[in-house]
CSV table of C-alpha atoms and ligand atoms in Angstrom, one decimal:
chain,number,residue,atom,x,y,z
C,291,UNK,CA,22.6,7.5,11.3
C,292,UNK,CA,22.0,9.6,8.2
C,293,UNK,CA,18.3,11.2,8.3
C,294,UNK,CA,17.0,13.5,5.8
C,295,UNK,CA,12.9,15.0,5.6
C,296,UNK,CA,10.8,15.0,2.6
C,297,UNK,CA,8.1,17.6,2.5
C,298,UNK,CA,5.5,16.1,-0.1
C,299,UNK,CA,3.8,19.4,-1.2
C,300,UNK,CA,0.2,18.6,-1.4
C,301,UNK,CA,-0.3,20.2,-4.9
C,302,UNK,CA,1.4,17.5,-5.9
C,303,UNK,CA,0.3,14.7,-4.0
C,304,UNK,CA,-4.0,15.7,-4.0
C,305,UNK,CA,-4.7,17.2,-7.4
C,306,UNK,CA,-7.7,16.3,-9.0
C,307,UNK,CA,-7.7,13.3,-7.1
C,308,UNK,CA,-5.1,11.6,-5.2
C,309,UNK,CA,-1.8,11.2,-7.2
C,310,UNK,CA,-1.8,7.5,-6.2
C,311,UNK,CA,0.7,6.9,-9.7
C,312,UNK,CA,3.5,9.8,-7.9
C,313,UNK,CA,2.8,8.0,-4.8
C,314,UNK,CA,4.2,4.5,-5.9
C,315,UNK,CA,7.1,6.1,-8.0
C,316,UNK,CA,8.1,8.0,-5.1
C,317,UNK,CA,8.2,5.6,-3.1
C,318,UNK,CA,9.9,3.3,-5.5
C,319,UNK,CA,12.7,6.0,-5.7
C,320,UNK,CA,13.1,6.5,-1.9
C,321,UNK,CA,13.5,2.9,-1.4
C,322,UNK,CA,16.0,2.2,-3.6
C,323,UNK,CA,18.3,4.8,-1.9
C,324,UNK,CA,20.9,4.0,0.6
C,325,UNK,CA,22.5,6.4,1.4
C,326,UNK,CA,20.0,8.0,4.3
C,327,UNK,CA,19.0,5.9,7.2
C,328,UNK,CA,15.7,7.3,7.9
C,329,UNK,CA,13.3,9.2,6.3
C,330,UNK,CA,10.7,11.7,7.8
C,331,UNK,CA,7.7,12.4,5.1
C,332,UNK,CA,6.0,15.6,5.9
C,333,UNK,CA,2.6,15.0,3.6
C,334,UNK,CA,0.5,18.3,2.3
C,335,UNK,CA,-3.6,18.7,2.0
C,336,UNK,CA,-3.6,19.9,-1.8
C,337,UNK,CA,-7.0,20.0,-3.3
C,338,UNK,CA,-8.7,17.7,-0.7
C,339,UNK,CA,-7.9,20.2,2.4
C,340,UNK,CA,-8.5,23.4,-0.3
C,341,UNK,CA,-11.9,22.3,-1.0
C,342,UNK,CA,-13.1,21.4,2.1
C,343,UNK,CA,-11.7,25.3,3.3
C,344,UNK,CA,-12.9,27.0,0.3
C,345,UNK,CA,-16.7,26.0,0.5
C,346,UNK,CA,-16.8,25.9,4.6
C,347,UNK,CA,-15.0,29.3,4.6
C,348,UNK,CA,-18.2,30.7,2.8
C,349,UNK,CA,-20.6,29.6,5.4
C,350,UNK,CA,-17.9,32.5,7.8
C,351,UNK,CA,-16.6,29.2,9.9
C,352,UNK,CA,-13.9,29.6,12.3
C,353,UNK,CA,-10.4,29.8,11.1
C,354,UNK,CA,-9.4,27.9,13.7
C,355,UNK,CA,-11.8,24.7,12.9
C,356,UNK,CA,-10.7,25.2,8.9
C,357,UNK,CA,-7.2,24.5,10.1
C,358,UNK,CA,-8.0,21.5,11.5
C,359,UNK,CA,-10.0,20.3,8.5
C,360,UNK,CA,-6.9,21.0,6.7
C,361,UNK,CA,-4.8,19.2,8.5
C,362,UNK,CA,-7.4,15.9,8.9
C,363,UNK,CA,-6.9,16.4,5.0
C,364,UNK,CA,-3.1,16.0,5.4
C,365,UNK,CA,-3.4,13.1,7.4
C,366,UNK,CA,-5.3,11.5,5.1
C,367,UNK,CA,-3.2,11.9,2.2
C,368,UNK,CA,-0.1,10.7,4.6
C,369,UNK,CA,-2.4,7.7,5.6
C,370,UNK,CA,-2.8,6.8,2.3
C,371,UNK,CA,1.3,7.4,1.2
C,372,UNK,CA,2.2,4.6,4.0
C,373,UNK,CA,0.3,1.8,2.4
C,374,UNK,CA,3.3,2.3,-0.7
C,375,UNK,CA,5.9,1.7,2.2
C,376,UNK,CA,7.1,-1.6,3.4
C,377,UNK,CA,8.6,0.0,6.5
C,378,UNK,CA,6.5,2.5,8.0
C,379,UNK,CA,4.1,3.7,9.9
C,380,UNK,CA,0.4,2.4,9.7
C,381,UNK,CA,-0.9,5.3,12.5
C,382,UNK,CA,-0.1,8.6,11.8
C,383,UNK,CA,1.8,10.3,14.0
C,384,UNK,CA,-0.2,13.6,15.2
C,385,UNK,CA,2.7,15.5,17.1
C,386,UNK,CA,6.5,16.1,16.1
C,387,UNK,CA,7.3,14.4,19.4
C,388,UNK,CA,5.6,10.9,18.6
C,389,UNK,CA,7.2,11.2,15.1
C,390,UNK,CA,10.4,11.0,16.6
C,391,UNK,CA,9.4,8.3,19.0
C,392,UNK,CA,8.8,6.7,15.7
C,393,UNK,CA,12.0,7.1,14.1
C,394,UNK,CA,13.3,4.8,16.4
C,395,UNK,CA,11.3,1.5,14.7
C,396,UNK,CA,10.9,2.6,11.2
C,397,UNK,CA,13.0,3.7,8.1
C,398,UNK,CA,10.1,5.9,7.2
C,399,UNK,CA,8.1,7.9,9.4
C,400,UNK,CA,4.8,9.8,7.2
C,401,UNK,CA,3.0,12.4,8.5
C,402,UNK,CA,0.8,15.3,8.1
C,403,UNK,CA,0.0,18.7,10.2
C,404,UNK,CA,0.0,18.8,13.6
C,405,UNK,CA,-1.7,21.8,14.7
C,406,UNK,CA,-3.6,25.0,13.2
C,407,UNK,CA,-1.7,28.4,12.6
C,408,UNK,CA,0.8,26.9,10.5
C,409,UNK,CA,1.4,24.4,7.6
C,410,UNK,CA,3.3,21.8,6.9
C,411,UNK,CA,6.2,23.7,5.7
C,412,UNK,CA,6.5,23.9,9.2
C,413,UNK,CA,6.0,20.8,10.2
C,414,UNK,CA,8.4,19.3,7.7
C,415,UNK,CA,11.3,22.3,9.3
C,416,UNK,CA,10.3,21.7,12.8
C,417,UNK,CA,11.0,17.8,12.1
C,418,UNK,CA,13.8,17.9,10.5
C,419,UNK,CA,15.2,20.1,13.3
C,420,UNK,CA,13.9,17.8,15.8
C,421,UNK,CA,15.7,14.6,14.3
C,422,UNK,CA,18.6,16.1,13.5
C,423,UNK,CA,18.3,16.4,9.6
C,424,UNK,CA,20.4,18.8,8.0
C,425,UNK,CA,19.3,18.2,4.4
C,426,UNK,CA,15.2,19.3,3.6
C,427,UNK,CA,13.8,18.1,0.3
C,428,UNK,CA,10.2,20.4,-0.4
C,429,UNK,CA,8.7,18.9,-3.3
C,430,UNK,CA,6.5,21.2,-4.7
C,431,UNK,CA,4.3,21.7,-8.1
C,432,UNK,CA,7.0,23.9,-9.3
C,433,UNK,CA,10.6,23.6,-10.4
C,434,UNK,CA,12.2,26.0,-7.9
C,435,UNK,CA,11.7,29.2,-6.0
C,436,UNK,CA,10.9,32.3,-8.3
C,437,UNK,CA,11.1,36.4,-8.0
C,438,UNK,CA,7.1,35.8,-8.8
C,439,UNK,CA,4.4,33.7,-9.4
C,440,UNK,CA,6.1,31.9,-13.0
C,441,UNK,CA,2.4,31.1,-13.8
C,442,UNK,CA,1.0,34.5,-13.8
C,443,UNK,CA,4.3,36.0,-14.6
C,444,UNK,CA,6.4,35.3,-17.7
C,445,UNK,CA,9.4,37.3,-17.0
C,446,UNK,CA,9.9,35.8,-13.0
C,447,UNK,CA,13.8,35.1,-12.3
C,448,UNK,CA,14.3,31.5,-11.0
C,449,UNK,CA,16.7,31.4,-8.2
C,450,UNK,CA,19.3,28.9,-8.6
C,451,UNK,CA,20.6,29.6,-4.9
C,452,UNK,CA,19.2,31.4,-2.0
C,453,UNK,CA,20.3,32.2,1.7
C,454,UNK,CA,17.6,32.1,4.1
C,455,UNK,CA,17.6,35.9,4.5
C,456,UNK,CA,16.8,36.6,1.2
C,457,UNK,CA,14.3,33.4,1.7
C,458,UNK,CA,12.7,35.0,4.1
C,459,UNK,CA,12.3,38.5,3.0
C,460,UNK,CA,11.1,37.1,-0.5
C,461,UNK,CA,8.3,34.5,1.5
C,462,UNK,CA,7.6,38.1,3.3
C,463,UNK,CA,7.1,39.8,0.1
C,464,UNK,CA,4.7,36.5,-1.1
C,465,UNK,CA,2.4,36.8,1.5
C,466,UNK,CA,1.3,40.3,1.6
C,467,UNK,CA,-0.4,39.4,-2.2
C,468,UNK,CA,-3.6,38.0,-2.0
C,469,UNK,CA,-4.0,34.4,-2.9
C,470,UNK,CA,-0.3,34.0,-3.8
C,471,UNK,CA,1.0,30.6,-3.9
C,472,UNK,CA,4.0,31.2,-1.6
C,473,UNK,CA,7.0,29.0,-1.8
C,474,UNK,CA,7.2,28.4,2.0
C,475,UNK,CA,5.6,30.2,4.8
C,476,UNK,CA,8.1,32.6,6.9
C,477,UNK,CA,8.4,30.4,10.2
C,478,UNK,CA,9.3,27.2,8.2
C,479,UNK,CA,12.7,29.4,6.9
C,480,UNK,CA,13.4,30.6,10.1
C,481,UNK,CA,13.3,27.3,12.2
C,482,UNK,CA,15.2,26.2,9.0
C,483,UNK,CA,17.6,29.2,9.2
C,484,UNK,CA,18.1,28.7,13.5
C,485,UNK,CA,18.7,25.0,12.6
C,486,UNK,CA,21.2,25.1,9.8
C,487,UNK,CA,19.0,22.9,7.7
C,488,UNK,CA,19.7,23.4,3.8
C,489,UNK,CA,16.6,23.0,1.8
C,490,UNK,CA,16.1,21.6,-1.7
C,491,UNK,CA,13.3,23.2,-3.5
C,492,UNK,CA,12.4,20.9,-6.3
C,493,UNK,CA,9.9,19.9,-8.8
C,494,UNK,CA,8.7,16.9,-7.0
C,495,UNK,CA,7.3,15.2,-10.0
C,496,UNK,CA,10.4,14.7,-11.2
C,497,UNK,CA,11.4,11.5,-9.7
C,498,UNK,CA,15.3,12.6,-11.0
C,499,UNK,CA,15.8,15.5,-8.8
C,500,UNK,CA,14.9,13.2,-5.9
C,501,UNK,CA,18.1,10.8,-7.1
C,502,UNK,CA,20.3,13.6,-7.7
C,503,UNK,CA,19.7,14.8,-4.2
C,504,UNK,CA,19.9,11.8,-2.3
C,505,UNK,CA,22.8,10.7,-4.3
C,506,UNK,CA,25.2,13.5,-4.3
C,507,UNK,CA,23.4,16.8,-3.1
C,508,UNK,CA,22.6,18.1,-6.8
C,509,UNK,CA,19.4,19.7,-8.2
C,510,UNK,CA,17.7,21.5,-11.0
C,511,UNK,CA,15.7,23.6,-8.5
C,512,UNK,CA,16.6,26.3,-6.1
C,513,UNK,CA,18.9,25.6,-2.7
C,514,UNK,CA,18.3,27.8,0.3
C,515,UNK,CA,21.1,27.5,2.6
E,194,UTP,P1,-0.7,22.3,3.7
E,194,UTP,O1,0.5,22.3,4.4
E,194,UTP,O2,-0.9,21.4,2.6
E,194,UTP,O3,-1.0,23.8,3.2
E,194,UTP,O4,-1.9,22.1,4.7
E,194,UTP,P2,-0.6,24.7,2.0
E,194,UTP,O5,0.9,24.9,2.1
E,194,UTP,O6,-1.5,25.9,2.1
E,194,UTP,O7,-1.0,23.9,0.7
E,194,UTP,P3,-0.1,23.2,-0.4
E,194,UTP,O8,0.4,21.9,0.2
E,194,UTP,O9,0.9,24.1,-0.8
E,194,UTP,O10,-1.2,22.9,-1.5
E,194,UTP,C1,-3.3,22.3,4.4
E,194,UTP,C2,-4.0,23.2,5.4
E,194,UTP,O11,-4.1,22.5,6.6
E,194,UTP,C3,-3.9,23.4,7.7
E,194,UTP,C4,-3.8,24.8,7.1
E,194,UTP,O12,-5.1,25.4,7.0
E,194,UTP,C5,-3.2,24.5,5.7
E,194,UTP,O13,-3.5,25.5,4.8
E,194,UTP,N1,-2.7,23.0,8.5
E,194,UTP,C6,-1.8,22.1,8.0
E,194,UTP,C7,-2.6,23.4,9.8
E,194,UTP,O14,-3.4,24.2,10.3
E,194,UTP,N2,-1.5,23.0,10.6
E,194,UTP,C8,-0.6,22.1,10.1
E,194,UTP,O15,0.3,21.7,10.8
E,194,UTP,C9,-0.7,21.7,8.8
């Protein structure tokens, strides 16, 4: 059995509304594909789990209860991706270990967060790891991993390769700014790093990089390994 995980960034997925259009191509890509067995989709919030945080975080609410609205967000948005699917789930799976109950009786398991303190960069490692995938796709808004924010920064280096050290001391670096967007949160590399796991960093619009991967292990964005 050949399995891979998708991480579907949720600034892709929830934008101004949910990307219902990027849902169906995506999954019109996937399913096409052969050459993996069994798919584990790791869904994020985006703007549905952002709002709900930004205007309850000004009322001084717990961290610990935003969390959790965030991840009912990413549940919501994976809900919605498994109604594109002809093979998977219809109950979302709330824990990695019922995920990977699940793998057993579908091609395609989708899912969202599974607990606060982290986000589903982690959840997306700690699944792969779990089922044995050595291949992460994380489909984000941008085309790759960058020295700095390319948005706010004209003159950021795109990183073609990366190993997870450098990874992680650059996702170290990201998170000491306020507000930055970071590529992926430290523990996500590091479960990645323990587990071997080589990760595709991609623009996940881009329903190409998706082929090139699953077909032969190529992309236009950055490869941490
Ligand atoms: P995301 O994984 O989408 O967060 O989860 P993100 O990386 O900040 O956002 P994008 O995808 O890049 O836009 C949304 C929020 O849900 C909570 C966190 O508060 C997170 O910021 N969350 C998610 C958890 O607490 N635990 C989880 O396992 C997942």
């Amino acid at each position: 059995m050949k399995y891979i995980v998708i991480s579907l960034g949720g600034s892709i997925i929830s934008t101004d509304k949910l990307n219902l259009e990027l849902m169906e191509k995506f999954s019109d890509t996937v399913s096409d594909i052969k050459s993996y067995d069994k798919f584990g989709i790791v869904v994020g919030g985006g703007k549905l789990a952002r709002s709900y945080i930004s205007d309850l975080k000004r009322y001084n609410v717990n961290d610990n209860i935003l969390d959790e609205i965030g991840i009912n967000a990413t549940r919501i948005n994976a809900l919605a991706l498994t109604t594109f699917f002809d093979d998977a789930n219809s109950k979302i799976p709330t824990t990695i270990n019922d995920a990977t109950e699940m793998v057993h009786n579908y091609r395609y398991v989708i899912m969202g967060g599974t607990e606060p303190g982290h986000t589903t960069d982690t959840v997306s490692t700690l699944l792969a790891e779990r089922i044995g995938a050595k291949i992460l796709i994380n489909a984000t808004s941008v085309d790759g991993v960058y020295s700095d924010d390319p948005k706010k920064n004209k003159n950021a280096e795109k990183f073609n390769e990366l190993s997870y050290n450098d990874a992680i001391d650059l996702s170290i670096r990201n998170s000491k700014g306020a507000g930055t967007n970071n590529f992926m949160d430290i523990t996500s590399l590091t479960i990645a790093r323990r587990a071997g796991i080589k990760i595709y960093v991609v623009n996940g619009n881009n329903m190409e990089e998706y082929r090139n991967i699953l077909l032969n292990g190529k992309c236009n964005g950055t490869i941490i390994s």
